[in-house]
């Protein structure tokens, strides 16, 4: 009797995934050794750690006025989750740098494992591309030599995405909210996440997910909201901060006068939102007939359930989203925010580095072009301090990747759908 073709194909795929898992585990072990060597032999760089500890000391001593929580690099500008996380870090490490580096080394490996899990569940890149996830000099430095809070925020975010792939929406939203409470850059993922929620959840599911996320933010900030609410909200959720031109890795080629202007910020915000809407309509909602039709259908279903008094008695989940679609929408949505961010400091590289191999292999570029673009991004982030030409090159590479993502075929939104082979 002949073999069943579909069964043979499935067997080959399963073996391929196992080989990816083994290679990923090998990389984890090798990277753990590399991290140990970096901690042992590369000097620690003092940037924000002392400021973090000063802010935590103020919090632990009972100060609840956010305007009075300061460090040697300035006032506290992160939400309350940051204080809880670094209070725990201080408790574990005693506020000492070397134990903290070990802790952050463990955090680095945990984050890498989560990213590898996301890549394995989507099956977009070949096995050897996993090695690119361990090749960034800058990201190793951000984790174990700088000890930035970006590391915790992105680890929480990647854990949230891993839960989305398991269709654990409520828990994923709680972790997402926790990530936002550590650093607000995670909000760049909020628009694509909301779109995914509208595609995969009913009104009940969306409402309960957002309710849980909001309640977590309120509870974390309650000690400050109940005593000095305006000071907390204005400091922790200040969306109008202007970063220093000198430290910007992108748009360094723009004159400082233009860089700090409101007009430049408004133009970038307009481009950011417009690009998000274009991708949401023509790429991420293509299988639903576009963003407007998706919203109309979702609202119509919600009104129908409301009329029949079934709004909260129905199922929370509508349809099971395809893993590749979830990760694509999240990573591309965040990347669009990166492209049009007015200022990217060196630690901000961790916001999107781990998505780069996935994004590059979503494009139809030849492999050698993908590798050149990857190396180009890494090169730009390792130029210190950034120059006119390095920042201009980084923007050109970002726009090239964004164009490649626009031209890429659209993956199915839901399990069971066939992949589109046409380009937009």
Short mmCIF file of C-alpha atoms in Angstrom, two decimals:
data_model
loop_
_atom_site.label_atom_id
_atom_site.label_comp_id
_atom_site.label_asym_id
_atom_site.label_seq_id
_atom_site.Cartn_x
_atom_site.Cartn_y
_atom_site.Cartn_z
CA UNK A 1 0.00 0.00 0.00
CA UNK A 2 1.22 3.54 -0.79
CA UNK A 3 1.87 6.09 1.90
CA UNK A 4 -0.65 8.73 2.74
CA UNK A 5 0.94 11.95 1.37
CA UNK A 6 -0.60 14.21 4.00
CA UNK A 7 0.53 11.92 6.80
CA UNK A 8 4.08 11.75 5.38
CA UNK A 9 4.21 15.52 5.10
CA UNK A 10 3.00 15.92 8.67
CA UNK A 11 5.68 13.51 9.87
CA UNK A 12 8.39 15.50 8.08
CA UNK A 13 7.09 18.74 9.57
CA UNK A 14 7.04 17.24 13.04
CA UNK A 15 10.64 16.07 12.65
CA UNK A 16 11.63 19.51 11.37
CA UNK A 17 10.08 21.17 14.43
CA UNK A 18 11.87 18.77 16.75
CA UNK A 19 15.17 19.65 15.08
CA UNK A 20 14.38 23.33 15.62
CA UNK A 21 13.70 22.62 19.27
CA UNK A 22 17.00 20.82 19.71
CA UNK A 23 18.91 23.58 17.95
CA UNK A 24 17.14 26.20 20.06
CA UNK A 25 18.10 24.34 23.25
CA UNK A 26 21.72 24.12 22.08
CA UNK A 27 21.71 27.87 21.44
CA UNK A 28 20.31 28.51 24.91
CA UNK A 29 23.16 26.55 26.46
CA UNK A 30 25.81 28.28 24.34
CA UNK A 31 24.33 31.70 24.99
CA UNK A 32 24.21 31.00 28.72
CA UNK A 33 27.96 30.34 28.58
CA UNK A 34 28.50 33.54 26.59
CA UNK A 35 26.45 35.56 29.07
CA UNK A 36 28.53 34.13 31.93
CA UNK A 37 31.74 35.15 30.18
CA UNK A 38 30.42 38.66 29.50
CA UNK A 39 29.48 39.14 33.15
CA UNK A 40 32.87 37.81 34.29
CA UNK A 41 35.18 39.66 31.91
CA UNK A 42 33.41 42.70 30.40
CA UNK A 43 33.22 45.78 32.66
CA UNK A 44 29.77 46.83 33.82
CA UNK A 45 28.59 50.19 32.44
CA UNK A 46 26.99 52.50 34.97
CA UNK A 47 23.99 54.29 33.44
CA UNK A 48 20.62 53.96 35.19
CA UNK A 49 21.14 51.34 37.92
CA UNK A 50 21.96 53.82 40.71
CA UNK A 51 18.98 55.96 39.70
CA UNK A 52 16.72 52.89 39.77
CA UNK A 53 17.92 52.00 43.26
CA UNK A 54 17.45 55.58 44.51
CA UNK A 55 13.88 55.63 43.21
CA UNK A 56 13.18 52.24 44.78
CA UNK A 57 14.65 53.43 48.10
CA UNK A 58 12.27 56.39 48.08
CA UNK A 59 9.32 54.10 47.40
CA UNK A 60 10.30 51.61 50.09
CA UNK A 61 10.78 54.41 52.61
CA UNK A 62 7.13 55.36 52.15
CA UNK A 63 7.22 58.17 49.60
CA UNK A 64 4.08 58.15 47.43
CA UNK A 65 4.47 61.49 45.67
CA UNK A 66 5.81 60.55 42.22
CA UNK A 67 7.29 64.02 41.71
CA UNK A 68 9.66 63.35 44.65
CA UNK A 69 10.91 59.95 43.47
CA UNK A 70 14.18 60.82 41.75
CA UNK A 71 17.61 59.48 40.94
CA UNK A 72 20.89 60.90 39.68
CA UNK A 73 19.62 60.75 36.09
CA UNK A 74 16.37 62.56 36.83
CA UNK A 75 12.80 61.94 38.07
CA UNK A 76 10.95 58.64 37.89
CA UNK A 77 9.04 58.41 34.59
CA UNK A 78 7.87 54.78 34.62
CA UNK A 79 4.56 53.35 35.89
CA UNK A 80 4.27 51.66 39.28
CA UNK A 81 5.06 48.15 38.04
CA UNK A 82 8.65 49.31 37.58
CA UNK A 83 8.93 50.03 41.32
CA UNK A 84 7.56 46.63 42.33
CA UNK A 85 9.87 44.77 39.93
CA UNK A 86 13.00 46.64 40.97
CA UNK A 87 12.05 46.45 44.64
CA UNK A 88 12.09 42.68 44.18
CA UNK A 89 15.39 42.93 42.30
CA UNK A 90 16.85 44.96 45.17
CA UNK A 91 15.58 42.40 47.69
CA UNK A 92 17.21 39.53 45.77
CA UNK A 93 20.50 41.26 44.97
CA UNK A 94 20.86 43.62 47.92
CA UNK A 95 21.19 46.43 45.41
CA UNK A 96 24.61 45.15 44.34
CA UNK A 97 25.58 45.19 40.68
CA UNK A 98 27.22 41.76 40.30
CA UNK A 99 24.29 39.73 41.71
CA UNK A 100 21.98 41.88 39.61
CA UNK A 101 23.99 41.01 36.50
CA UNK A 102 23.54 37.31 37.26
CA UNK A 103 19.80 37.86 37.71
CA UNK A 104 19.62 39.74 34.41
CA UNK A 105 21.64 36.99 32.76
CA UNK A 106 18.95 34.52 33.81
CA UNK A 107 16.31 36.97 32.57
CA UNK A 108 18.11 37.13 29.21
CA UNK A 109 17.97 33.33 28.82
CA UNK A 110 14.30 33.21 29.86
CA UNK A 111 13.44 35.92 27.33
CA UNK A 112 15.41 34.14 24.59
CA UNK A 113 13.60 30.88 25.35
CA UNK A 114 10.23 32.65 25.07
CA UNK A 115 11.20 34.16 21.71
CA UNK A 116 12.39 30.77 20.47
CA UNK A 117 9.06 29.27 21.51
CA UNK A 118 7.23 31.95 19.51
CA UNK A 119 9.39 31.21 16.46
CA UNK A 120 8.87 27.45 16.76
CA UNK A 121 5.09 27.84 17.07
CA UNK A 122 4.94 29.97 13.90
CA UNK A 123 7.41 28.01 11.74
CA UNK A 124 8.31 31.01 9.56
CA UNK A 125 12.11 30.86 9.66
CA UNK A 126 14.48 27.94 8.94
CA UNK A 127 16.29 26.35 11.88
CA UNK A 128 19.62 28.09 11.35
CA UNK A 129 18.04 31.55 11.58
CA UNK A 130 17.53 30.93 15.30
CA UNK A 131 21.24 31.62 15.62
CA UNK A 132 20.67 35.26 14.66
CA UNK A 133 18.74 35.74 17.90
CA UNK A 134 21.98 35.27 19.85
CA UNK A 135 24.29 37.41 17.72
CA UNK A 136 23.57 40.93 18.97
CA UNK A 137 26.38 42.59 20.88
CA UNK A 138 24.11 45.50 21.78
CA UNK A 139 21.29 43.35 23.19
CA UNK A 140 23.68 41.33 25.37
CA UNK A 141 24.97 44.65 26.69
CA UNK A 142 21.45 46.00 27.36
CA UNK A 143 20.63 42.98 29.50
CA UNK A 144 23.76 42.15 31.50
CA UNK A 145 25.91 45.29 31.34
CA UNK A 146 23.25 48.01 31.62
CA UNK A 147 20.42 46.31 33.57
CA UNK A 148 17.68 48.39 31.93
CA UNK A 149 13.99 47.99 32.75
CA UNK A 150 13.37 47.43 29.03
CA UNK A 151 14.58 43.87 29.65
CA UNK A 152 11.76 43.07 32.07
CA UNK A 153 9.16 44.86 29.95
CA UNK A 154 10.03 42.93 26.80
CA UNK A 155 10.25 39.59 28.64
CA UNK A 156 6.73 40.15 29.95
CA UNK A 157 5.62 41.12 26.45
CA UNK A 158 7.10 38.00 24.85
CA UNK A 159 5.48 35.87 27.57
CA UNK A 160 2.17 37.54 26.75
CA UNK A 161 2.61 36.71 23.06
CA UNK A 162 3.42 33.10 23.89
CA UNK A 163 0.13 32.91 25.80
CA UNK A 164 -1.72 34.42 22.82
CA UNK A 165 -0.41 31.55 20.72
CA UNK A 166 -1.99 29.21 23.27
CA UNK A 167 -5.26 31.21 22.99
CA UNK A 168 -5.00 32.24 26.67
CA UNK A 169 -6.37 35.72 26.09
CA UNK A 170 -7.19 36.79 29.65
CA UNK A 171 -3.82 35.79 31.08
CA UNK A 172 -2.04 37.24 28.04
CA UNK A 173 -3.73 40.62 28.60
CA UNK A 174 -2.73 40.60 32.27
CA UNK A 175 0.90 40.02 31.35
CA UNK A 176 0.66 42.68 28.64
CA UNK A 177 -0.68 45.13 31.20
CA UNK A 178 2.14 44.14 33.54
CA UNK A 179 4.66 44.88 30.78
CA UNK A 180 3.12 48.33 30.22
CA UNK A 181 3.40 49.01 33.95
CA UNK A 182 7.17 48.48 33.71
CA UNK A 183 7.74 50.63 30.63
CA UNK A 184 5.23 52.26 28.31
CA UNK A 185 7.01 51.38 25.07
CA UNK A 186 4.92 48.19 25.15
CA UNK A 187 1.95 50.34 24.13
CA UNK A 188 3.34 50.20 20.58
CA UNK A 189 1.90 46.67 20.54
CA UNK A 190 -1.53 47.86 21.73
CA UNK A 191 -3.14 48.76 18.34
CA UNK A 192 -2.30 45.41 16.70
CA UNK A 193 -3.30 43.57 19.87
CA UNK A 194 -6.69 45.31 19.88
CA UNK A 195 -7.23 44.31 16.25
CA UNK A 196 -6.44 40.69 17.08
CA UNK A 197 -8.90 40.83 19.96
CA UNK A 198 -11.66 42.08 17.65
CA UNK A 199 -10.90 39.23 15.25
CA UNK A 200 -10.69 36.47 17.83
CA UNK A 201 -12.98 37.50 20.69
CA UNK A 202 -16.62 38.41 21.17
CA UNK A 203 -17.68 41.58 23.01
CA UNK A 204 -17.64 39.57 26.22
CA UNK A 205 -14.08 38.41 25.60
CA UNK A 206 -12.82 41.88 24.67
CA UNK A 207 -14.58 43.51 27.63
CA UNK A 208 -13.32 41.04 30.22
CA UNK A 209 -9.77 41.07 28.80
CA UNK A 210 -9.55 44.86 28.86
CA UNK A 211 -11.22 45.01 32.26
CA UNK A 212 -8.60 42.69 33.72
CA UNK A 213 -5.78 44.72 32.17
CA UNK A 214 -7.21 48.00 33.49
CA UNK A 215 -7.83 46.64 36.97
CA UNK A 216 -4.22 45.47 37.16
CA UNK A 217 -2.99 48.96 36.25
CA UNK A 218 -5.26 50.52 38.86
CA UNK A 219 -4.19 48.09 41.57
CA UNK A 220 -0.50 48.57 40.84
CA UNK A 221 -0.87 52.34 40.94
CA UNK A 222 -3.34 52.45 43.83
CA UNK A 223 -0.84 53.57 46.52
CA UNK A 224 -0.03 56.59 44.35
CA UNK A 225 -3.50 57.19 42.90
CA UNK A 226 -5.02 57.31 46.38
CA UNK A 227 -2.52 59.89 47.64
CA UNK A 228 -1.06 61.94 44.77
CA UNK A 229 -3.07 60.96 41.68
CA UNK A 230 -2.11 63.83 39.36
CA UNK A 231 1.59 63.51 40.14
CA UNK A 232 1.45 59.80 39.37
CA UNK A 233 -0.54 60.08 36.13
CA UNK A 234 1.46 63.04 34.78
CA UNK A 235 4.83 61.39 35.53
CA UNK A 236 4.16 57.71 34.87
CA UNK A 237 2.09 58.16 31.71
CA UNK A 238 3.69 61.21 30.11
CA UNK A 239 3.34 60.68 26.37
CA UNK A 240 4.80 64.06 25.49
CA UNK A 241 8.38 63.59 26.66
CA UNK A 242 11.06 65.03 24.39
CA UNK A 243 14.24 62.95 24.31
CA UNK A 244 17.70 64.44 23.89
CA UNK A 245 18.81 64.72 20.26
CA UNK A 246 22.39 63.68 21.05
CA UNK A 247 21.40 60.21 22.27
CA UNK A 248 19.04 59.42 19.42
CA UNK A 249 20.09 56.49 17.23
CA UNK A 250 17.53 57.37 14.56
CA UNK A 251 16.81 60.79 13.04
CA UNK A 252 20.22 62.04 14.20
CA UNK A 253 20.54 63.44 10.68
CA UNK A 254 17.63 65.79 11.38
CA UNK A 255 18.72 69.20 12.75
CA UNK A 256 18.12 69.45 16.50
CA UNK A 257 15.78 72.41 16.12
CA UNK A 258 13.54 70.36 13.84
CA UNK A 259 13.98 67.21 15.94
CA UNK A 260 12.53 68.76 19.11
CA UNK A 261 9.75 70.64 17.31
CA UNK A 262 6.08 69.78 17.79
CA UNK A 263 5.59 69.84 14.02
CA UNK A 264 8.11 67.04 13.52
CA UNK A 265 6.51 64.99 16.30
CA UNK A 266 3.04 65.53 14.82
CA UNK A 267 4.19 64.52 11.34
CA UNK A 268 5.73 61.29 12.65
CA UNK A 269 2.59 60.51 14.66
CA UNK A 270 0.46 61.06 11.56
CA UNK A 271 2.69 58.73 9.51
CA UNK A 272 2.64 56.15 12.31
CA UNK A 273 -1.15 56.08 12.61
CA UNK A 274 -1.71 56.22 8.85
CA UNK A 275 0.65 53.31 8.22
CA UNK A 276 -1.03 51.29 10.96
CA UNK A 277 -4.44 51.89 9.41
CA UNK A 278 -3.23 51.00 5.93
CA UNK A 279 -1.70 47.73 7.13
CA UNK A 280 -4.77 46.98 9.26
CA UNK A 281 -7.12 47.49 6.32
CA UNK A 282 -5.21 45.99 3.41
CA UNK A 283 -3.03 43.37 5.10
CA UNK A 284 -4.23 42.29 8.54
CA UNK A 285 -7.97 42.34 7.71
CA UNK A 286 -7.74 41.18 4.10
CA UNK A 287 -9.51 37.86 4.75
CA UNK A 288 -12.38 39.72 6.45
CA UNK A 289 -12.85 42.13 3.54
CA UNK A 290 -10.98 45.05 5.10
CA UNK A 291 -10.90 46.85 8.43
CA UNK A 292 -14.21 48.66 7.97
CA UNK A 293 -16.06 45.45 7.13
CA UNK A 294 -14.42 43.69 10.09
CA UNK A 295 -15.55 46.41 12.49
CA UNK A 296 -19.04 46.52 11.01
CA UNK A 297 -19.42 42.74 11.31
CA UNK A 298 -18.13 42.72 14.90
CA UNK A 299 -20.44 45.55 15.93
CA UNK A 300 -23.39 43.94 14.18
CA UNK A 301 -22.76 40.69 16.05
CA UNK A 302 -22.45 42.61 19.32
CA UNK A 303 -25.73 44.50 18.77
CA UNK A 304 -27.47 41.25 17.82
CA UNK A 305 -26.38 39.58 21.05
CA UNK A 306 -27.34 42.69 23.03
CA UNK A 307 -30.85 42.61 21.52
CA UNK A 308 -31.26 38.97 22.45
CA UNK A 309 -29.80 39.51 25.97
CA UNK A 310 -26.88 37.17 25.20
CA UNK A 311 -24.05 39.72 25.38
CA UNK A 312 -22.42 38.12 28.42
CA UNK A 313 -23.87 34.63 28.16
CA UNK A 314 -22.20 33.85 24.82
CA UNK A 315 -18.73 32.40 24.34
CA UNK A 316 -15.76 34.71 24.85
CA UNK A 317 -13.88 33.42 21.82
CA UNK A 318 -15.24 33.68 18.28
CA UNK A 319 -12.62 31.90 16.17
CA UNK A 320 -9.11 30.53 16.72
CA UNK A 321 -6.52 32.82 15.19
CA UNK A 322 -3.61 31.43 13.21
CA UNK A 323 -0.31 31.56 15.14
CA UNK A 324 1.61 33.11 12.26
CA UNK A 325 -1.04 35.81 11.91
CA UNK A 326 -0.90 36.68 15.61
CA UNK A 327 2.88 37.10 15.61
CA UNK A 328 2.93 38.91 12.26
CA UNK A 329 0.38 41.50 13.33
CA UNK A 330 2.07 42.06 16.71
CA UNK A 331 5.62 42.29 15.38
CA UNK A 332 4.78 44.39 12.32
CA UNK A 333 2.57 46.73 14.35
CA UNK A 334 5.39 47.34 16.81
CA UNK A 335 7.91 47.74 13.99
CA UNK A 336 5.78 50.45 12.38
CA UNK A 337 5.98 52.32 15.68
CA UNK A 338 9.76 51.89 15.70
CA UNK A 339 10.12 53.24 12.15
CA UNK A 340 8.27 56.46 13.02
CA UNK A 341 9.52 56.91 16.59
CA UNK A 342 11.06 60.36 17.00
CA UNK A 343 13.88 59.08 19.18
CA UNK A 344 15.37 55.67 19.76
CA UNK A 345 17.96 55.40 22.53
CA UNK A 346 20.39 52.50 22.60
CA UNK A 347 18.39 50.37 25.05
CA UNK A 348 15.34 50.70 22.78
CA UNK A 349 16.93 48.20 20.38
CA UNK A 350 15.55 45.49 22.65
CA UNK A 351 12.06 46.64 21.69
CA UNK A 352 12.30 45.03 18.27
CA UNK A 353 15.59 43.16 17.82
CA UNK A 354 13.99 39.78 18.56
CA UNK A 355 11.37 40.36 15.87
CA UNK A 356 13.89 41.18 13.12
CA UNK A 357 14.59 37.63 11.85
CA UNK A 358 10.84 36.90 11.78
CA UNK A 359 10.08 40.14 9.92
CA UNK A 360 12.89 39.63 7.42
CA UNK A 361 11.76 36.09 6.63
CA UNK A 362 8.19 37.31 6.19
CA UNK A 363 9.42 39.35 3.24
CA UNK A 364 10.18 37.78 -0.14
CA UNK A 365 13.72 39.17 -0.20
CA UNK A 366 16.52 36.73 -1.13
CA UNK A 367 18.29 35.26 1.88
CA UNK A 368 21.51 37.21 1.33
CA UNK A 369 19.52 40.49 1.27
CA UNK A 370 17.82 39.52 4.52
CA UNK A 371 21.19 38.85 6.14
CA UNK A 372 22.63 42.14 4.85
CA UNK A 373 19.66 44.06 6.26
CA UNK A 374 19.98 42.26 9.60
CA UNK A 375 23.70 43.02 9.79
CA UNK A 376 23.05 46.63 8.75
CA UNK A 377 20.61 47.19 11.60
CA UNK A 378 23.04 45.67 14.10
CA UNK A 379 25.87 47.82 12.73
CA UNK A 380 23.87 51.02 13.11
CA UNK A 381 22.99 50.20 16.70
CA UNK A 382 26.66 49.59 17.54
CA UNK A 383 27.88 52.95 16.26
CA UNK A 384 28.54 55.06 19.36
CA UNK A 385 27.61 57.76 19.38
CA UNK A 386 25.30 57.66 16.39
CA UNK A 387 26.17 59.87 13.45
CA UNK A 388 24.39 61.61 10.60
CA UNK A 389 25.14 58.68 8.30
CA UNK A 390 24.46 55.81 10.73
CA UNK A 391 21.03 57.21 11.61
CA UNK A 392 20.19 57.83 7.95
CA UNK A 393 21.27 54.29 7.07
CA UNK A 394 19.12 52.89 9.88
CA UNK A 395 16.05 54.73 8.61
CA UNK A 396 16.69 53.50 5.05
CA UNK A 397 16.99 49.89 6.26
CA UNK A 398 13.81 50.25 8.34
CA UNK A 399 11.89 51.59 5.36
CA UNK A 400 13.26 48.80 3.14
CA UNK A 401 12.05 46.16 5.62
CA UNK A 402 8.69 47.90 5.91
CA UNK A 403 8.33 47.88 2.12
CA UNK A 404 9.21 44.18 2.04
CA UNK A 405 6.51 43.48 4.63
CA UNK A 406 3.98 45.44 2.58
CA UNK A 407 4.78 43.42 -0.53
CA UNK A 408 4.75 40.06 1.29
CA UNK A 409 1.91 37.55 0.84
CA UNK A 410 -0.82 37.70 3.46
CA UNK A 411 -1.00 34.78 5.87
CA UNK A 412 -4.39 33.27 6.84
CA UNK A 413 -6.10 34.92 9.81
CA UNK A 414 -7.64 31.73 11.18
CA UNK A 415 -6.80 28.08 11.51
CA UNK A 416 -8.04 26.09 8.54
CA UNK A 417 -7.83 28.89 5.99
CA UNK A 418 -5.64 28.56 2.91
CA UNK A 419 -2.72 30.93 2.47
CA UNK A 420 -2.95 33.74 -0.05
CA UNK A 421 -0.28 33.58 -2.75
CA UNK A 422 -0.91 37.03 -4.13
CA UNK A 423 1.00 40.12 -3.18
CA UNK A 424 -0.58 43.44 -2.35
#
